[in-house]
Coordinates of C-alpha atoms and ligand atoms in Angstrom, one line a residue:
M30 CA -19.3 -9.2 -24.6
G31 CA -18.1 -6.7 -21.4
E32 CA -18.4 -9.6 -18.9
K33 CA -15.0 -8.3 -17.0
P34 CA -12.6 -11.6 -16.3
A35 CA -12.1 -12.5 -12.7
I36 CA -8.6 -10.7 -11.0
L37 CA -7.1 -12.2 -8.5
V38 CA -5.9 -10.3 -5.5
T39 CA -3.4 -12.0 -3.2
G40 CA -3.2 -10.6 0.3
G41 CA -7.7 -9.4 -0.4
A42 CA -7.6 -9.9 3.8
G43 CA -5.2 -7.5 4.4
Y44 CA -5.5 -3.5 4.6
I45 CA -4.6 -2.4 0.8
G46 CA -5.5 -5.6 -0.4
S47 CA -9.3 -5.1 0.9
H48 CA -9.9 -1.6 0.3
A49 CA -8.8 -2.3 -3.9
A50 CA -10.8 -6.0 -4.0
L51 CA -13.8 -3.5 -2.8
A52 CA -13.1 -1.3 -5.6
L53 CA -12.8 -4.0 -8.5
L54 CA -16.1 -5.4 -7.1
D55 CA -17.8 -2.4 -7.2
A56 CA -16.5 -2.2 -10.4
G57 CA -18.3 -5.3 -11.3
W58 CA -14.9 -7.0 -11.9
P59 CA -15.4 -10.8 -10.4
V60 CA -12.2 -10.8 -7.7
V61 CA -10.8 -14.3 -5.6
V62 CA -8.9 -13.4 -2.8
L63 CA -5.9 -15.2 -1.6
D64 CA -4.6 -14.7 1.8
N65 CA -2.6 -16.5 3.7
L66 CA -4.4 -15.0 7.2
V67 CA -1.0 -14.4 8.7
T68 CA -1.6 -11.0 9.2
G69 CA -5.5 -10.0 7.0
F70 CA -8.9 -10.7 8.3
R71 CA -11.4 -13.6 7.3
W72 CA -13.9 -10.6 7.6
A73 CA -12.1 -7.8 5.8
V74 CA -12.6 -9.6 2.7
P75 CA -15.6 -8.3 0.9
D76 CA -18.6 -10.3 0.5
G77 CA -18.7 -11.3 -3.4
A78 CA -15.3 -12.2 -3.5
V79 CA -14.5 -15.7 -3.2
F80 CA -12.2 -16.4 -0.5
V81 CA -9.1 -19.4 -0.8
E82 CA -6.9 -19.5 2.4
G83 CA -3.3 -20.4 1.2
D84 CA 0.0 -19.5 0.5
I85 CA 1.5 -17.3 -2.9
A86 CA 4.1 -19.2 -3.4
D87 CA 1.4 -22.7 -2.6
S88 CA 1.9 -23.0 -7.0
S89 CA -0.8 -25.8 -7.7
L90 CA -2.8 -24.3 -5.1
V91 CA -2.2 -20.5 -7.2
G92 CA -2.3 -22.6 -10.5
G93 CA -5.8 -24.5 -10.1
L94 CA -7.1 -21.3 -9.3
I95 CA -6.0 -19.0 -12.4
D96 CA -7.4 -21.4 -14.7
A97 CA -10.1 -22.5 -12.8
H98 CA -11.8 -19.1 -12.3
E99 CA -9.9 -17.7 -16.1
I100 CA -8.1 -15.0 -13.9
A101 CA -6.5 -12.2 -16.5
A102 CA -4.6 -9.9 -14.0
I103 CA -3.4 -10.5 -10.5
M104 CA -2.8 -8.2 -8.0
H105 CA 0.1 -8.8 -5.9
F106 CA -0.9 -7.4 -2.3
A107 CA 0.3 -10.0 0.1
G108 CA 3.6 -9.8 1.5
S109 CA 5.2 -8.3 5.1
V110 CA 5.5 -4.1 5.9
V111 CA 7.1 -3.3 8.8
V112 CA 10.1 -1.7 7.9
P113 CA 12.1 -2.5 11.7
E114 CA 11.3 -6.3 11.8
S115 CA 12.7 -6.2 8.0
V116 CA 15.8 -4.9 10.4
E117 CA 14.9 -7.4 12.6
N118 CA 14.6 -10.5 11.0
P119 CA 15.4 -9.2 6.8
L120 CA 14.9 -13.1 5.6
K121 CA 11.9 -13.4 7.1
Y122 CA 11.4 -9.9 4.0
Y123 CA 13.8 -11.4 1.5
D124 CA 11.0 -14.7 1.5
N125 CA 7.8 -13.2 2.0
N126 CA 8.4 -10.4 -0.1
T127 CA 10.8 -11.2 -2.6
A128 CA 11.1 -15.4 -2.9
R129 CA 8.0 -16.0 -2.9
S130 CA 6.6 -13.0 -4.7
R131 CA 9.2 -14.7 -7.6
T132 CA 7.7 -17.8 -7.0
L133 CA 4.1 -16.5 -7.6
V134 CA 5.4 -14.5 -10.8
A135 CA 6.7 -18.0 -12.6
T136 CA 3.2 -19.1 -11.8
A137 CA 1.6 -16.6 -13.5
I138 CA 3.6 -16.9 -16.8
A139 CA 2.9 -20.7 -16.5
H140 CA -0.6 -19.9 -16.3
Q141 CA -0.6 -17.2 -19.2
V142 CA -1.3 -14.6 -16.9
R143 CA -0.8 -11.2 -19.1
H144 CA -0.9 -8.3 -16.5
F145 CA 0.6 -7.9 -13.1
I146 CA -0.2 -5.1 -10.6
F147 CA 2.5 -4.6 -7.0
S148 CA 2.3 -3.3 -4.8
S149 CA 5.6 -1.5 -4.5
T150 CA 6.9 1.5 -1.7
A151 CA 8.5 4.7 -1.2
A152 CA 11.1 2.9 0.5
V153 CA 12.7 1.9 -2.5
Y154 CA 13.6 5.4 -2.8
G155 CA 15.5 5.4 1.0
I156 CA 16.3 9.4 2.0
P157 CA 16.4 11.4 -1.7
D158 CA 18.1 13.7 -1.8
T159 CA 15.5 16.4 -3.2
I160 CA 11.7 15.9 -3.3
P161 CA 8.9 15.5 -4.4
A162 CA 10.4 11.7 -4.7
S163 CA 9.7 11.2 -9.1
E164 CA 10.0 7.8 -9.6
S165 CA 13.1 9.0 -12.7
M166 CA 15.7 9.1 -9.6
P167 CA 18.0 6.3 -8.6
T168 CA 16.2 4.3 -6.3
D169 CA 18.5 3.5 -2.6
P170 CA 16.5 1.8 -0.5
I171 CA 17.9 1.8 3.8
N172 CA 16.5 -1.4 4.7
P173 CA 15.6 -4.4 3.8
Y174 CA 12.0 -3.6 3.7
G175 CA 12.5 -1.5 0.4
R176 CA 15.2 -4.2 -0.9
S177 CA 12.4 -7.1 -0.6
K178 CA 10.1 -4.4 -2.6
L179 CA 12.9 -2.8 -4.2
M180 CA 14.2 -6.3 -6.2
T181 CA 10.5 -7.5 -7.0
E182 CA 10.0 -4.3 -9.3
W183 CA 13.5 -5.4 -11.1
M184 CA 11.9 -9.4 -11.2
L185 CA 8.8 -8.1 -13.1
R186 CA 10.7 -5.8 -15.7
D187 CA 13.0 -9.1 -16.1
T188 CA 10.6 -10.9 -16.9
A189 CA 7.9 -9.0 -19.0
A190 CA 10.9 -8.4 -20.7
A191 CA 10.9 -12.1 -21.5
H192 CA 7.4 -12.9 -21.6
P193 CA 3.9 -12.0 -22.9
M194 CA 2.9 -10.4 -19.5
N195 CA 3.3 -7.0 -18.5
Y196 CA 2.8 -5.1 -15.1
C197 CA 3.0 -1.9 -13.0
A198 CA 4.4 -1.0 -9.7
L199 CA 2.7 1.1 -7.5
R200 CA 4.6 2.9 -5.2
Y201 CA 3.0 3.7 -2.0
F202 CA 3.6 7.2 -0.5
N203 CA 1.8 7.5 3.9
V204 CA -1.3 5.3 3.0
A205 CA -3.8 6.0 5.7
G206 CA -7.6 6.6 6.3
A207 CA -10.4 3.8 5.6
D208 CA -12.7 3.0 3.4
P209 CA -15.6 6.0 3.1
A210 CA -18.8 3.7 3.6
G211 CA -16.8 2.1 6.1
R212 CA -16.6 -1.8 4.7
S213 CA -13.1 -1.7 5.6
G214 CA -9.9 -0.1 7.2
Q215 CA -7.1 -0.5 9.4
S216 CA -7.1 -3.9 11.4
T217 CA -3.7 -4.4 12.6
A218 CA -3.1 -4.4 16.5
G219 CA 0.0 -3.2 16.9
A220 CA 0.3 -0.9 14.0
T221 CA 3.1 2.1 14.0
H222 CA 1.6 4.5 11.4
L223 CA 1.1 7.6 12.6
I224 CA -2.4 7.7 12.2
K225 CA -3.1 4.7 12.9
V226 CA -1.7 5.7 15.7
A227 CA -2.9 9.1 17.1
V228 CA -6.8 7.9 16.6
E229 CA -6.0 5.2 18.5
A230 CA -4.8 7.7 21.2
A231 CA -7.8 9.8 20.3
L232 CA -10.2 6.7 21.7
G233 CA -8.1 5.8 24.8
K234 CA -7.2 2.3 23.0
R235 CA -3.8 4.3 23.7
D236 CA -2.1 7.3 26.4
G237 CA -1.2 8.6 23.9
V238 CA 1.6 9.9 20.6
A239 CA 5.0 10.0 20.8
I240 CA 6.4 12.2 18.4
F241 CA 9.4 10.6 16.9
G242 CA 11.7 13.6 16.2
T243 CA 11.3 18.1 16.2
D244 CA 14.6 19.3 14.7
Y245 CA 13.7 17.6 11.7
D246 CA 14.8 20.5 7.7
T247 CA 10.8 20.8 8.0
P248 CA 8.3 24.3 8.6
D249 CA 7.8 23.1 12.3
G250 CA 10.4 21.3 13.2
T251 CA 8.5 17.6 12.5
G252 CA 9.0 14.9 10.0
V253 CA 6.4 15.9 7.0
R254 CA 4.5 12.7 4.8
D255 CA 2.9 12.2 2.2
Y256 CA -0.2 10.8 3.4
I257 CA -2.8 9.4 0.8
H258 CA -6.8 7.3 1.2
V259 CA -6.6 4.0 1.0
S260 CA -9.7 4.3 -1.5
D261 CA -7.5 7.1 -3.9
L262 CA -5.0 4.2 -4.5
A263 CA -7.1 1.2 -4.5
A264 CA -9.2 3.4 -6.9
A265 CA -5.3 3.6 -8.3
H266 CA -5.3 0.1 -9.2
I267 CA -8.3 -0.4 -10.9
D268 CA -7.1 2.1 -13.7
A269 CA -4.2 0.6 -14.1
L270 CA -5.8 -2.8 -14.4
E271 CA -7.2 -0.7 -17.1
K272 CA -4.1 0.5 -18.8
L273 CA -2.2 -3.1 -18.6
I274 CA -5.3 -4.3 -20.4
A275 CA -5.9 -1.7 -23.8
K276 CA -1.2 -1.3 -23.6
P277 CA 0.0 -4.5 -23.4
N278 CA 3.3 -4.1 -24.1
D279 CA 3.2 -1.4 -21.8
S280 CA 4.6 -1.9 -18.5
H281 CA 4.2 1.1 -16.0
I282 CA 6.2 1.8 -13.0
L283 CA 4.1 4.6 -11.0
N284 CA 4.1 7.3 -7.1
C285 CA 0.5 7.1 -5.7
G286 CA 0.9 10.4 -3.2
Y287 CA -1.2 13.6 -4.2
G288 CA 2.5 15.4 -4.0
R289 CA 2.2 17.8 -1.2
G290 CA 3.0 17.0 3.1
F291 CA 1.6 17.3 6.1
S292 CA 4.1 17.6 9.4
V293 CA 3.6 15.3 12.1
L294 CA 2.1 18.1 14.5
E295 CA -0.2 18.8 11.3
V296 CA -1.8 15.6 11.1
L297 CA -2.1 15.5 15.4
D298 CA -3.9 18.8 15.2
S299 CA -6.2 16.7 12.6
V300 CA -6.8 14.5 15.0
D301 CA -7.4 16.6 17.0
R302 CA -9.5 18.9 15.3
M303 CA -11.5 15.7 14.2
A304 CA -12.2 13.5 17.4
G305 CA -12.8 17.1 19.3
S306 CA -10.0 16.5 22.1
Q307 CA -6.9 16.5 22.5
I308 CA -3.9 13.7 22.5
S309 CA -1.3 13.9 24.3
R310 CA 2.2 14.2 22.7
T311 CA 5.2 13.8 24.0
M312 CA 8.4 14.7 22.5
E313 CA 10.5 11.3 21.5
P314 CA 14.3 11.7 19.8
R315 CA 14.6 11.2 15.8
R316 CA 13.3 7.3 15.2
A317 CA 16.5 5.8 12.8
G318 CA 16.1 5.9 9.4
D319 CA 13.5 9.1 8.9
P320 CA 14.0 11.0 6.3
D321 CA 12.8 14.7 7.2
A322 CA 10.3 15.3 4.2
L323 CA 9.7 12.6 1.8
T324 CA 6.5 13.7 -0.5
A325 CA 5.8 12.2 -4.3
D326 CA 6.1 13.8 -7.8
N327 CA 2.8 12.5 -9.0
R328 CA 3.2 13.8 -12.5
L329 CA 3.4 11.1 -13.9
I330 CA 0.9 8.8 -12.5
L331 CA -1.7 11.9 -13.1
G332 CA -0.3 11.9 -16.9
T333 CA -0.5 8.1 -17.4
L334 CA -4.2 6.9 -16.0
P335 CA -7.3 8.9 -15.7
W336 CA -7.2 8.9 -12.0
R337 CA -7.4 12.0 -10.5
P338 CA -7.9 11.7 -6.2
E339 CA -10.9 12.3 -5.2
H340 CA -10.0 12.3 -0.7
D341 CA -6.8 15.1 -0.8
D342 CA -8.2 16.2 2.4
L343 CA -6.3 15.2 5.9
D344 CA -9.3 15.9 8.2
G345 CA -10.9 13.5 5.8
I346 CA -8.6 10.6 5.8
V347 CA -8.5 11.3 9.6
R348 CA -12.2 11.3 9.5
D349 CA -13.0 8.3 8.0
A350 CA -9.8 6.2 9.6
L351 CA -12.0 7.9 13.0
A352 CA -14.4 6.0 12.2
W353 CA -13.1 2.4 11.4
E354 CA -11.2 2.7 14.4
K355 CA -13.8 3.4 16.4
S356 CA -16.2 0.4 14.6
L357 CA -13.0 -1.8 15.3
G358 CA -13.9 -3.0 18.6
E359 CA -17.5 -4.8 17.8
K360 CA -15.5 -6.7 14.8
A361 CA -12.0 -8.0 16.4
Ligands
UFG566 N1 6.2 9.3 13.9 C1 5.5 9.5 15.1 N2 5.2 8.8 15.7 C2 4.4 7.8 16.2 C3 4.9 7.0 14.6 C4 5.4 7.9 13.6 O1 6.4 10.7 15.0 O2 3.8 7.1 17.4 C5 6.0 10.0 12.6 C6 7.2 9.6 11.4 O3 8.9 9.9 12.3 C7 7.6 10.1 10.6 C8 5.9 10.3 10.2 O4 5.1 10.3 11.8 O5 7.6 11.4 10.6 C9 5.2 9.1 9.9 O6 5.7 7.7 10.3 P1 5.3 6.5 9.4 O7 5.9 5.5 10.2 O8 3.3 6.5 10.1 O9 5.4 6.2 8.1 P2 6.7 6.0 7.7 O10 6.7 7.7 6.9 O11 7.7 6.1 8.2 O12 6.9 5.6 6.7 C10 6.5 5.0 5.5 C11 5.0 3.5 5.2 C12 6.3 2.7 5.2 C13 7.7 2.8 4.0 C14 8.1 4.3 4.2 C15 9.1 4.7 3.4 O13 4.2 3.6 5.9 O14 6.1 1.6 4.8 O15 6.8 5.2 4.8 O16 9.7 5.5 3.7 F1 8.5 2.2 4.2

C-alpha cells in the first residue's frame, strides 16, 4: 500500500552509483548496494542503504539478495570506466562490463526481476558525424570501453524481447560535480576527467592542468563536451525507474546530457572563477581518440521522462566539485 519495493544498486559505492543510491533513498525507495569495493569506497554507501560486498557475477549471492529483499529493479552501475585502460587491457573490460553484466542479467531473469537500468555511455557514438548526437544515430564506438558497454545494451535489448523484463540504457555524457549537500562526490585517485583534474589543481593537489589539443575545430580550438551534474544524472535514473514500472512493455535508450557544450578553456575559466585563483595551464598535443566536440541531443529523454535539468550551470557543477574535493582530504 504505497510502500515502495527495494532496488538493487550495483556499484553503489562508486561515484555515480552512490549518487543514485542517495536519490533513491531521498525518494523513499529501499536500497541494497552491491559493490566489490575494487574502485568504490565503503564510506560512499549512503546511510540507510543495505550494503553487501560482493561481485555482480556471483549468481548465488545476487539471486539470494534478489529473493531476500524482493528486489523490483536493478540499477547497474558496477563496471570499469577508464578508456585508455580499456585499450591496454580490453579483456578486463569485456569481462567486467560485458561478461559479468551478462551473468547479472541472467540472474535477474532467473529471479523474476522485471526492470533493469543500465549505465551506458556516449562512448557508444565514437566520433559522431554530426552533433548533437542522437540515439537514432548509428553507434560506432572507437575503444573497447565503448564496445563493452554497447554489447551490454544489445544483450538487454534481446533479453527484454525474449523475457518479461524491460530496461532503460542511459547514455551518459560528461558526468561531473558532486552532491550539492556534500554527501558524495568523485573520489577515485588518479582520475583523468577534466573537471576532477582541474579542481585538484585548484586545491594544490596537482601542479596544473594539461590542455590536450588547441587546434580542434571548435570556437576556441579546445575540445567541447556536454558536462552534466551527477545529481541531475541520478534524478534521471529515478524517473527512468518509475517509467519502467508504469509501462512494463516499453524499454528505452536515452542520452543523458544538457544538449550544450563547454570547451576546455571555458571549464578552466570556471574553475579559476569559483576557486578564486588561477590554475597553471600547459598546452599538450591531442589525446588519441578525442572527438572535437560531443554534445547530447536530449530531446528523447525530455519527451520520454518528466526529467528536467536542475543543475545546468557550469559554475554550479564546478562549485560542487570543488566543495567535494576540499572535503575529500578529510575522508580518504
Ligand atoms: N582534457 C584536457 N586535459 C585533461 C583532461 C581532459 O584537456 O587533463 C580534455 C579532453 O581532451 C576533452 C575534455 O577535456 O576535450 C574532456 O575530457 P575527459 O577526459 O574529462 O572526458 P572525455 O570526454 O574524454 O570522456 C567522457 C567520459 C568517458 C566516455 C567518453 C566518451 O568520461 O567515460 O566521454 O567519449 F567514454
